[in-house]
mmCIF file of N, CA and C in Angstrom:
data_model
loop_
_atom_site.group_PDB
_atom_site.id
_atom_site.type_symbol
_atom_site.label_atom_id
_atom_site.label_comp_id
_atom_site.label_asym_id
_atom_site.label_seq_id
_atom_site.Cartn_x
_atom_site.Cartn_y
_atom_site.Cartn_z
ATOM 1 N N GLN A 220 4.671 -41.945 -30.888
ATOM 2 C CA GLN A 220 3.437 -42.741 -30.234
ATOM 3 C C GLN A 220 2.184 -41.002 -31.270
ATOM 4 N N VAL A 221 1.528 -41.519 -31.742
ATOM 5 C CA VAL A 221 0.439 -41.087 -32.216
ATOM 6 C C VAL A 221 -0.602 -40.257 -30.434
ATOM 7 N N GLN A 222 -0.858 -39.400 -30.972
ATOM 8 C CA GLN A 222 -1.315 -38.247 -29.183
ATOM 9 C C GLN A 222 -2.438 -37.143 -29.786
ATOM 10 N N LEU A 223 -2.895 -37.098 -29.293
ATOM 11 C CA LEU A 223 -3.930 -34.313 -29.400
ATOM 12 C C LEU A 223 -3.890 -34.712 -28.127
ATOM 13 N N VAL A 224 -2.794 -33.463 -27.756
ATOM 14 C CA VAL A 224 -2.909 -32.654 -26.842
ATOM 15 C C VAL A 224 -3.269 -30.979 -27.205
ATOM 16 N N GLU A 225 -4.011 -30.505 -26.346
ATOM 17 C CA GLU A 225 -4.867 -29.762 -25.830
ATOM 18 C C GLU A 225 -4.353 -28.645 -24.997
ATOM 19 N N SER A 226 -4.539 -27.276 -25.172
ATOM 20 C CA SER A 226 -4.395 -26.684 -24.177
ATOM 21 C C SER A 226 -5.259 -25.136 -24.646
ATOM 22 N N GLY A 227 -5.005 -23.929 -23.621
ATOM 23 C CA GLY A 227 -6.042 -23.126 -23.542
ATOM 24 C C GLY A 227 -6.727 -22.954 -22.537
ATOM 25 N N GLY A 228 -7.430 -23.762 -22.148
ATOM 26 C CA GLY A 228 -8.587 -23.915 -21.211
ATOM 27 C C GLY A 228 -8.121 -22.898 -19.788
ATOM 28 N N GLY A 229 -8.877 -22.916 -19.176
ATOM 29 C CA GLY A 229 -8.579 -21.798 -18.067
ATOM 30 C C GLY A 229 -10.025 -21.432 -17.604
ATOM 31 N N LEU A 230 -10.430 -20.431 -17.004
ATOM 32 C CA LEU A 230 -10.907 -19.891 -15.164
ATOM 33 C C LEU A 230 -10.789 -18.149 -16.259
ATOM 34 N N VAL A 231 -12.449 -17.720 -16.822
ATOM 35 C CA VAL A 231 -13.245 -16.642 -17.239
ATOM 36 C C VAL A 231 -14.091 -16.128 -16.673
ATOM 37 N N GLN A 232 -14.287 -15.181 -17.202
ATOM 38 C CA GLN A 232 -15.871 -13.951 -16.491
ATOM 39 C C GLN A 232 -16.920 -14.654 -17.603
ATOM 40 N N ALA A 233 -18.153 -14.589 -17.054
ATOM 41 C CA ALA A 233 -19.410 -15.297 -18.012
ATOM 42 C C ALA A 233 -18.912 -14.027 -18.431
ATOM 43 N N GLY A 234 -19.794 -14.070 -20.303
ATOM 44 C CA GLY A 234 -19.399 -13.135 -21.388
ATOM 45 C C GLY A 234 -18.236 -12.822 -22.062
ATOM 46 N N GLY A 235 -16.757 -13.078 -21.715
ATOM 47 C CA GLY A 235 -15.612 -13.824 -21.742
ATOM 48 C C GLY A 235 -15.120 -14.057 -22.401
ATOM 49 N N SER A 236 -13.682 -14.752 -23.088
ATOM 50 C CA SER A 236 -13.557 -15.262 -24.498
ATOM 51 C C SER A 236 -12.678 -16.418 -23.958
ATOM 52 N N LEU A 237 -11.923 -17.554 -24.033
ATOM 53 C CA LEU A 237 -10.525 -18.299 -25.053
ATOM 54 C C LEU A 237 -10.764 -19.275 -25.728
ATOM 55 N N ARG A 238 -9.988 -19.374 -25.951
ATOM 56 C CA ARG A 238 -9.207 -19.966 -27.648
ATOM 57 C C ARG A 238 -8.325 -21.697 -27.690
ATOM 58 N N LEU A 239 -9.766 -22.373 -27.024
ATOM 59 C CA LEU A 239 -8.433 -24.391 -27.058
ATOM 60 C C LEU A 239 -7.702 -24.204 -27.748
ATOM 61 N N SER A 240 -6.505 -25.539 -28.087
ATOM 62 C CA SER A 240 -5.864 -25.791 -29.251
ATOM 63 C C SER A 240 -6.123 -27.267 -29.459
ATOM 64 N N CYS A 241 -6.135 -27.992 -30.392
ATOM 65 C CA CYS A 241 -5.565 -29.687 -29.932
ATOM 66 C C CYS A 241 -4.514 -29.649 -31.749
ATOM 67 N N ALA A 242 -3.562 -30.280 -31.150
ATOM 68 C CA ALA A 242 -2.411 -30.253 -32.327
ATOM 69 C C ALA A 242 -2.152 -31.964 -32.089
ATOM 70 N N ALA A 243 -1.957 -32.513 -33.127
ATOM 71 C CA ALA A 243 -1.939 -34.099 -33.406
ATOM 72 C C ALA A 243 -0.732 -34.089 -33.745
ATOM 73 N N SER A 244 0.298 -35.409 -33.089
ATOM 74 C CA SER A 244 2.020 -35.124 -33.703
ATOM 75 C C SER A 244 1.665 -37.142 -33.413
ATOM 76 N N GLY A 245 2.654 -37.454 -33.733
ATOM 77 C CA GLY A 245 3.124 -38.520 -33.925
ATOM 78 C C GLY A 245 3.036 -39.033 -35.508
ATOM 79 N N THR A 246 3.023 -40.197 -36.546
ATOM 80 C CA THR A 246 3.077 -40.405 -37.741
ATOM 81 C C THR A 246 1.943 -40.488 -37.834
ATOM 82 N N ILE A 247 1.627 -39.478 -38.543
ATOM 83 C CA ILE A 247 0.313 -39.250 -38.999
ATOM 84 C C ILE A 247 0.211 -38.379 -40.651
ATOM 85 N N PHE A 248 -0.990 -39.435 -41.378
ATOM 86 C CA PHE A 248 -0.915 -39.199 -42.837
ATOM 87 C C PHE A 248 -1.772 -38.650 -43.900
ATOM 88 N N GLY A 249 -2.857 -37.817 -42.311
ATOM 89 C CA GLY A 249 -3.258 -37.754 -42.608
ATOM 90 C C GLY A 249 -4.874 -37.610 -41.785
ATOM 91 N N ILE A 250 -5.808 -36.642 -41.722
ATOM 92 C CA ILE A 250 -6.882 -36.419 -40.280
ATOM 93 C C ILE A 250 -8.295 -36.292 -40.783
ATOM 94 N N ASN A 251 -9.054 -36.825 -41.174
ATOM 95 C CA ASN A 251 -10.555 -36.399 -41.272
ATOM 96 C C ASN A 251 -11.434 -35.501 -40.526
ATOM 97 N N THR A 252 -12.525 -35.603 -40.228
ATOM 98 C CA THR A 252 -13.074 -35.354 -38.855
ATOM 99 C C THR A 252 -12.564 -34.568 -37.484
ATOM 100 N N MET A 253 -12.769 -33.115 -37.755
ATOM 101 C CA MET A 253 -12.294 -33.543 -36.033
ATOM 102 C C MET A 253 -12.709 -32.725 -34.598
ATOM 103 N N ASP A 254 -13.621 -33.180 -33.685
ATOM 104 C CA ASP A 254 -14.585 -32.916 -32.341
ATOM 105 C C ASP A 254 -14.112 -32.220 -31.892
ATOM 106 N N TRP A 255 -14.781 -31.168 -31.326
ATOM 107 C CA TRP A 255 -14.443 -30.994 -29.249
ATOM 108 C C TRP A 255 -15.930 -31.208 -29.517
ATOM 109 N N TYR A 256 -15.474 -32.261 -28.457
ATOM 110 C CA TYR A 256 -16.252 -32.298 -26.955
ATOM 111 C C TYR A 256 -16.592 -31.808 -25.747
ATOM 112 N N ARG A 257 -17.579 -32.393 -25.049
ATOM 113 C CA ARG A 257 -17.902 -31.028 -23.617
ATOM 114 C C ARG A 257 -18.231 -32.265 -22.080
ATOM 115 N N GLN A 258 -17.630 -32.301 -21.322
ATOM 116 C CA GLN A 258 -18.324 -33.217 -20.279
ATOM 117 C C GLN A 258 -18.625 -32.358 -18.850
ATOM 118 N N ALA A 259 -19.081 -31.559 -18.815
ATOM 119 C CA ALA A 259 -19.127 -31.084 -17.306
ATOM 120 C C ALA A 259 -19.835 -32.334 -15.877
ATOM 121 N N PRO A 260 -19.690 -31.872 -15.161
ATOM 122 C CA PRO A 260 -19.530 -32.582 -14.078
ATOM 123 C C PRO A 260 -21.390 -33.063 -13.972
ATOM 124 N N GLY A 261 -21.257 -34.714 -13.493
ATOM 125 C CA GLY A 261 -22.866 -34.910 -13.276
ATOM 126 C C GLY A 261 -23.549 -35.385 -14.550
ATOM 127 N N LYS A 262 -22.974 -35.128 -15.698
ATOM 128 C CA LYS A 262 -23.636 -34.860 -17.140
ATOM 129 C C LYS A 262 -23.029 -36.400 -18.151
ATOM 130 N N GLN A 263 -23.405 -35.954 -19.521
ATOM 131 C CA GLN A 263 -22.322 -37.667 -21.034
ATOM 132 C C GLN A 263 -21.921 -36.284 -21.163
ATOM 133 N N ARG A 264 -21.042 -36.987 -21.785
ATOM 134 C CA ARG A 264 -19.914 -36.019 -22.567
ATOM 135 C C ARG A 264 -20.987 -35.731 -23.926
ATOM 136 N N GLU A 265 -20.896 -34.816 -24.183
ATOM 137 C CA GLU A 265 -21.291 -33.604 -25.730
ATOM 138 C C GLU A 265 -21.129 -33.564 -26.123
ATOM 139 N N LEU A 266 -21.613 -33.849 -27.821
ATOM 140 C CA LEU A 266 -20.504 -33.112 -28.911
ATOM 141 C C LEU A 266 -20.705 -31.288 -29.157
ATOM 142 N N VAL A 267 -19.452 -30.776 -29.213
ATOM 143 C CA VAL A 267 -19.652 -29.421 -29.236
ATOM 144 C C VAL A 267 -19.534 -28.951 -30.900
ATOM 145 N N ALA A 268 -19.198 -29.270 -31.503
ATOM 146 C CA ALA A 268 -18.706 -28.853 -32.245
ATOM 147 C C ALA A 268 -17.748 -29.930 -33.231
ATOM 148 N N THR A 269 -18.105 -29.716 -34.899
ATOM 149 C CA THR A 269 -17.384 -31.151 -35.818
ATOM 150 C C THR A 269 -16.828 -29.880 -36.496
ATOM 151 N N ILE A 270 -15.270 -30.033 -37.644
ATOM 152 C CA ILE A 270 -15.550 -29.931 -39.048
ATOM 153 C C ILE A 270 -14.476 -30.871 -39.829
ATOM 154 N N THR A 271 -15.063 -31.063 -40.698
ATOM 155 C CA THR A 271 -14.715 -32.039 -41.491
ATOM 156 C C THR A 271 -13.268 -31.520 -43.094
ATOM 157 N N SER A 272 -12.118 -32.406 -43.198
ATOM 158 C CA SER A 272 -11.305 -32.664 -43.148
ATOM 159 C C SER A 272 -11.497 -31.178 -44.908
ATOM 160 N N GLY A 273 -12.116 -31.149 -45.517
ATOM 161 C CA GLY A 273 -13.100 -30.151 -46.374
ATOM 162 C C GLY A 273 -13.076 -28.721 -45.260
ATOM 163 N N GLY A 274 -13.693 -28.838 -44.542
ATOM 164 C CA GLY A 274 -13.710 -27.664 -44.081
ATOM 165 C C GLY A 274 -14.833 -26.553 -43.355
ATOM 166 N N SER A 275 -16.129 -27.786 -43.930
ATOM 167 C CA SER A 275 -17.399 -28.534 -43.522
ATOM 168 C C SER A 275 -17.702 -27.864 -41.742
ATOM 169 N N THR A 276 -18.340 -26.964 -41.026
ATOM 170 C CA THR A 276 -18.799 -27.613 -40.057
ATOM 171 C C THR A 276 -20.452 -27.083 -38.926
ATOM 172 N N ASN A 277 -19.874 -28.326 -38.249
ATOM 173 C CA ASN A 277 -21.682 -28.340 -37.444
ATOM 174 C C ASN A 277 -21.288 -28.001 -36.370
ATOM 175 N N TYR A 278 -22.509 -27.173 -35.120
ATOM 176 C CA TYR A 278 -22.084 -26.721 -33.947
ATOM 177 C C TYR A 278 -23.717 -27.361 -32.896
ATOM 178 N N ALA A 279 -23.465 -27.353 -32.302
ATOM 179 C CA ALA A 279 -24.903 -28.111 -30.518
ATOM 180 C C ALA A 279 -25.283 -26.696 -31.430
ATOM 181 N N ASP A 280 -26.300 -26.596 -30.684
ATOM 182 C CA ASP A 280 -27.744 -25.569 -30.749
ATOM 183 C C ASP A 280 -27.101 -24.529 -29.056
ATOM 184 N N SER A 281 -26.331 -25.202 -28.055
ATOM 185 C CA SER A 281 -26.316 -24.806 -27.098
ATOM 186 C C SER A 281 -25.090 -23.576 -27.089
ATOM 187 N N VAL A 282 -24.473 -23.602 -28.392
ATOM 188 C CA VAL A 282 -23.049 -22.663 -28.375
ATOM 189 C C VAL A 282 -23.047 -21.746 -29.702
ATOM 190 N N LYS A 283 -24.227 -22.403 -30.851
ATOM 191 C CA LYS A 283 -24.546 -22.155 -32.204
ATOM 192 C C LYS A 283 -24.593 -20.282 -32.393
ATOM 193 N N ASP A 284 -23.416 -19.515 -32.886
ATOM 194 C CA ASP A 284 -23.148 -18.555 -32.581
ATOM 195 C C ASP A 284 -22.171 -17.150 -31.983
ATOM 196 N N ARG A 285 -21.551 -18.672 -31.280
ATOM 197 C CA ARG A 285 -20.840 -17.921 -30.262
ATOM 198 C C ARG A 285 -19.937 -18.808 -30.240
ATOM 199 N N PHE A 286 -19.795 -19.998 -30.569
ATOM 200 C CA PHE A 286 -18.319 -20.546 -30.674
ATOM 201 C C PHE A 286 -17.895 -20.875 -31.956
ATOM 202 N N ILE A 287 -16.319 -20.894 -32.143
ATOM 203 C CA ILE A 287 -16.370 -21.363 -33.372
ATOM 204 C C ILE A 287 -14.939 -22.343 -33.706
ATOM 205 N N ILE A 288 -15.473 -23.264 -34.346
ATOM 206 C CA ILE A 288 -14.765 -24.728 -34.776
ATOM 207 C C ILE A 288 -13.318 -24.355 -35.620
ATOM 208 N N SER A 289 -12.190 -24.175 -36.098
ATOM 209 C CA SER A 289 -11.734 -23.908 -37.011
ATOM 210 C C SER A 289 -10.242 -24.943 -37.302
ATOM 211 N N ARG A 290 -9.589 -25.124 -38.600
ATOM 212 C CA ARG A 290 -7.956 -25.768 -38.313
ATOM 213 C C ARG A 290 -7.410 -25.594 -38.850
ATOM 214 N N ASP A 291 -6.313 -25.942 -38.871
ATOM 215 C CA ASP A 291 -4.890 -25.974 -39.429
ATOM 216 C C ASP A 291 -4.323 -27.067 -39.978
ATOM 217 N N ASN A 292 -4.693 -27.552 -41.721
ATOM 218 C CA ASN A 292 -4.216 -28.828 -41.933
ATOM 219 C C ASN A 292 -2.531 -28.740 -41.715
ATOM 220 N N ALA A 293 -2.388 -27.660 -42.105
ATOM 221 C CA ALA A 293 -0.314 -28.018 -42.011
ATOM 222 C C ALA A 293 -0.046 -28.118 -40.685
ATOM 223 N N LYS A 294 -1.189 -27.521 -39.844
ATOM 224 C CA LYS A 294 -0.591 -28.136 -38.711
ATOM 225 C C LYS A 294 -0.652 -29.244 -37.661
ATOM 226 N N ASN A 295 -1.745 -29.471 -38.450
ATOM 227 C CA ASN A 295 -2.731 -30.467 -37.968
ATOM 228 C C ASN A 295 -2.597 -30.487 -36.263
ATOM 229 N N THR A 296 -4.166 -29.285 -36.368
ATOM 230 C CA THR A 296 -4.801 -28.940 -34.647
ATOM 231 C C THR A 296 -5.629 -28.301 -35.742
ATOM 232 N N VAL A 297 -6.670 -28.434 -34.683
ATOM 233 C CA VAL A 297 -7.833 -27.517 -34.577
ATOM 234 C C VAL A 297 -8.385 -26.903 -33.288
ATOM 235 N N TYR A 298 -8.830 -25.689 -33.779
ATOM 236 C CA TYR A 298 -9.167 -24.551 -32.563
ATOM 237 C C TYR A 298 -10.410 -24.471 -32.217
ATOM 238 N N LEU A 299 -11.119 -23.870 -31.346
ATOM 239 C CA LEU A 299 -11.721 -23.573 -30.375
ATOM 240 C C LEU A 299 -12.270 -22.384 -30.268
ATOM 241 N N GLN A 300 -12.368 -21.268 -30.754
ATOM 242 C CA GLN A 300 -13.049 -20.424 -30.143
ATOM 243 C C GLN A 300 -14.489 -20.216 -29.597
ATOM 244 N N MET A 301 -13.778 -19.627 -28.384
ATOM 245 C CA MET A 301 -15.532 -20.182 -27.897
ATOM 246 C C MET A 301 -15.565 -18.126 -27.214
ATOM 247 N N ASN A 302 -16.844 -17.602 -27.878
ATOM 248 C CA ASN A 302 -17.097 -16.462 -27.010
ATOM 249 C C ASN A 302 -18.714 -16.204 -26.038
ATOM 250 N N SER A 303 -18.423 -14.960 -25.256
ATOM 251 C CA SER A 303 -19.563 -14.756 -24.906
ATOM 252 C C SER A 303 -19.571 -15.797 -23.926
ATOM 253 N N LEU A 304 -19.114 -16.326 -23.535
ATOM 254 C CA LEU A 304 -19.333 -17.873 -22.500
ATOM 255 C C LEU A 304 -20.370 -17.298 -20.878
ATOM 256 N N LYS A 305 -20.822 -18.819 -20.808
ATOM 257 C CA LYS A 305 -21.963 -18.279 -19.500
ATOM 258 C C LYS A 305 -21.433 -19.314 -18.796
ATOM 259 N N PRO A 306 -21.895 -19.321 -17.485
ATOM 260 C CA PRO A 306 -21.601 -20.264 -16.294
ATOM 261 C C PRO A 306 -21.943 -22.022 -17.106
ATOM 262 N N GLU A 307 -23.418 -21.924 -17.910
ATOM 263 C CA GLU A 307 -23.061 -23.260 -18.140
ATOM 264 C C GLU A 307 -22.382 -23.439 -19.674
ATOM 265 N N ASP A 308 -21.208 -23.603 -19.878
ATOM 266 C CA ASP A 308 -20.773 -23.564 -20.473
ATOM 267 C C ASP A 308 -19.298 -24.609 -20.174
ATOM 268 N N THR A 309 -19.524 -24.025 -18.636
ATOM 269 C CA THR A 309 -17.894 -25.052 -18.056
ATOM 270 C C THR A 309 -18.023 -26.454 -18.057
ATOM 271 N N ALA A 310 -17.151 -26.878 -17.750
ATOM 272 C CA ALA A 310 -16.939 -28.409 -18.384
ATOM 273 C C ALA A 310 -15.048 -28.820 -18.839
ATOM 274 N N VAL A 311 -15.103 -30.311 -19.053
ATOM 275 C CA VAL A 311 -13.631 -30.952 -19.126
ATOM 276 C C VAL A 311 -13.945 -30.832 -20.671
ATOM 277 N N TYR A 312 -13.464 -29.945 -22.033
ATOM 278 C CA TYR A 312 -13.404 -30.205 -23.428
ATOM 279 C C TYR A 312 -12.187 -30.906 -23.362
ATOM 280 N N PHE A 313 -12.849 -31.254 -24.440
ATOM 281 C CA PHE A 313 -11.819 -32.760 -24.736
ATOM 282 C C PHE A 313 -12.108 -32.706 -26.632
ATOM 283 N N CYS A 314 -10.792 -33.220 -27.088
ATOM 284 C CA CYS A 314 -10.452 -32.913 -28.606
ATOM 285 C C CYS A 314 -10.525 -34.674 -28.656
ATOM 286 N N HIS A 315 -11.213 -34.981 -29.949
ATOM 287 C CA HIS A 315 -11.265 -35.916 -30.673
ATOM 288 C C HIS A 315 -10.951 -36.021 -32.408
ATOM 289 N N ALA A 316 -10.227 -36.861 -32.963
ATOM 290 C CA ALA A 316 -10.109 -36.606 -34.462
ATOM 291 C C ALA A 316 -9.971 -37.938 -34.554
ATOM 292 N N ASN A 317 -10.600 -38.374 -35.987
ATOM 293 C CA ASN A 317 -10.682 -39.613 -36.740
ATOM 294 C C ASN A 317 -8.828 -39.640 -37.322
ATOM 295 N N LEU A 318 -8.194 -39.997 -37.172
ATOM 296 C CA LEU A 318 -6.557 -40.075 -37.921
ATOM 297 C C LEU A 318 -5.882 -41.171 -38.531
ATOM 298 N N ILE A 319 -5.186 -41.173 -39.836
ATOM 299 C CA ILE A 319 -4.878 -41.749 -40.691
ATOM 300 C C ILE A 319 -3.463 -42.239 -40.312
ATOM 301 N N THR A 320 -3.092 -43.015 -39.359
ATOM 302 C CA THR A 320 -1.962 -43.751 -39.829
ATOM 303 C C THR A 320 -1.546 -44.186 -40.264
ATOM 304 N N ILE A 321 -1.350 -45.918 -39.395
ATOM 305 C CA ILE A 321 -0.713 -47.203 -40.747
ATOM 306 C C ILE A 321 -2.609 -47.279 -41.164
ATOM 307 N N GLY A 322 -4.032 -47.295 -39.951
ATOM 308 C CA GLY A 322 -4.939 -46.973 -40.615
ATOM 309 C C GLY A 322 -5.617 -46.027 -39.823
ATOM 310 N N VAL A 323 -6.756 -46.362 -39.911
ATOM 311 C CA VAL A 323 -7.952 -45.434 -39.464
ATOM 312 C C VAL A 323 -8.285 -45.690 -38.432
ATOM 313 N N ARG A 324 -7.961 -44.910 -37.130
ATOM 314 C CA ARG A 324 -8.418 -44.772 -36.039
ATOM 315 C C ARG A 324 -8.725 -43.751 -34.956
ATOM 316 N N ALA A 325 -10.140 -43.564 -34.113
ATOM 317 C CA ALA A 325 -9.962 -42.201 -34.008
ATOM 318 C C ALA A 325 -9.098 -42.042 -32.232
ATOM 319 N N TYR A 326 -9.180 -41.204 -31.908
ATOM 320 C CA TYR A 326 -8.038 -40.467 -31.292
ATOM 321 C C TYR A 326 -8.364 -39.630 -30.035
ATOM 322 N N TRP A 327 -8.615 -39.631 -28.769
ATOM 323 C CA TRP A 327 -8.904 -38.184 -27.549
ATOM 324 C C TRP A 327 -7.998 -37.644 -27.126
ATOM 325 N N GLY A 328 -8.168 -36.058 -26.997
ATOM 326 C CA GLY A 328 -7.245 -35.953 -25.885
ATOM 327 C C GLY A 328 -7.443 -35.683 -24.592
ATOM 328 N N GLN A 329 -6.723 -35.613 -23.663
ATOM 329 C CA GLN A 329 -6.477 -35.906 -22.144
ATOM 330 C C GLN A 329 -7.683 -34.913 -21.746
ATOM 331 N N GLY A 330 -8.241 -33.798 -22.963
ATOM 332 C CA GLY A 330 -9.434 -32.939 -22.298
ATOM 333 C C GLY A 330 -8.739 -31.900 -20.603
ATOM 334 N N THR A 331 -8.773 -30.493 -21.507
ATOM 335 C CA THR A 331 -8.705 -29.569 -20.488
ATOM 336 C C THR A 331 -9.918 -28.577 -19.858
ATOM 337 N N GLN A 332 -9.481 -28.175 -19.153
ATOM 338 C CA GLN A 332 -10.832 -27.951 -17.705
ATOM 339 C C GLN A 332 -11.323 -26.003 -18.320
ATOM 340 N N VAL A 333 -12.826 -25.595 -18.337
ATOM 341 C CA VAL A 333 -12.714 -24.691 -19.026
ATOM 342 C C VAL A 333 -13.515 -23.788 -17.222
ATOM 343 N N THR A 334 -13.675 -23.278 -16.818
ATOM 344 C CA THR A 334 -14.508 -22.541 -15.806
ATOM 345 C C THR A 334 -15.075 -20.911 -16.366
ATOM 346 N N VAL A 335 -16.013 -21.227 -16.663
ATOM 347 C CA VAL A 335 -16.851 -19.499 -16.875
ATOM 348 C C VAL A 335 -17.460 -19.977 -14.338
ATOM 349 N N SER A 336 -17.125 -18.572 -14.809
ATOM 350 C CA SER A 336 -17.585 -18.058 -12.888
ATOM 351 C C SER A 336 -18.594 -16.786 -13.755
ATOM 352 N N SER A 337 -20.012 -16.739 -13.178
ATOM 353 C CA SER A 337 -21.035 -15.744 -12.910
ATOM 354 C C SER A 337 -20.340 -14.168 -12.164
#
C-alpha cells in the first residue's frame, strides 16, 4: 500500500523551530514534485513550499526566508525545516507528492498539527 506518513509536529513557542518529515512507502518507482500544504482553522488549505525532483524550490511569501524544504531521494522523504515560527503558522501541515507507482498520481499525508504559542 502506497502512502505518505508525516511526523514532527507539535507545540512550540513563537521564535522556535520545528522540523517536519514525510516519508513515502510502498512500491514506488520514483517521486516527482513534493509539497507541503497547511490548513488553519476556518481557512482554506494553502501551499507552503514545493521541491521538484531536481531540487528546485518555491515558497509562499509568508514563509520565505524562514522555512526550508528539502528531500532525500534515497529515503523517499521530504522535510520542512521551520524557523522563527509565528502564531500565524499554527495549522495542520500536509505532505503532498506525485508518486510514480503503476501510474502517476497524487498522494496526501494524514496531516500533522503544528501549534505556535505567543
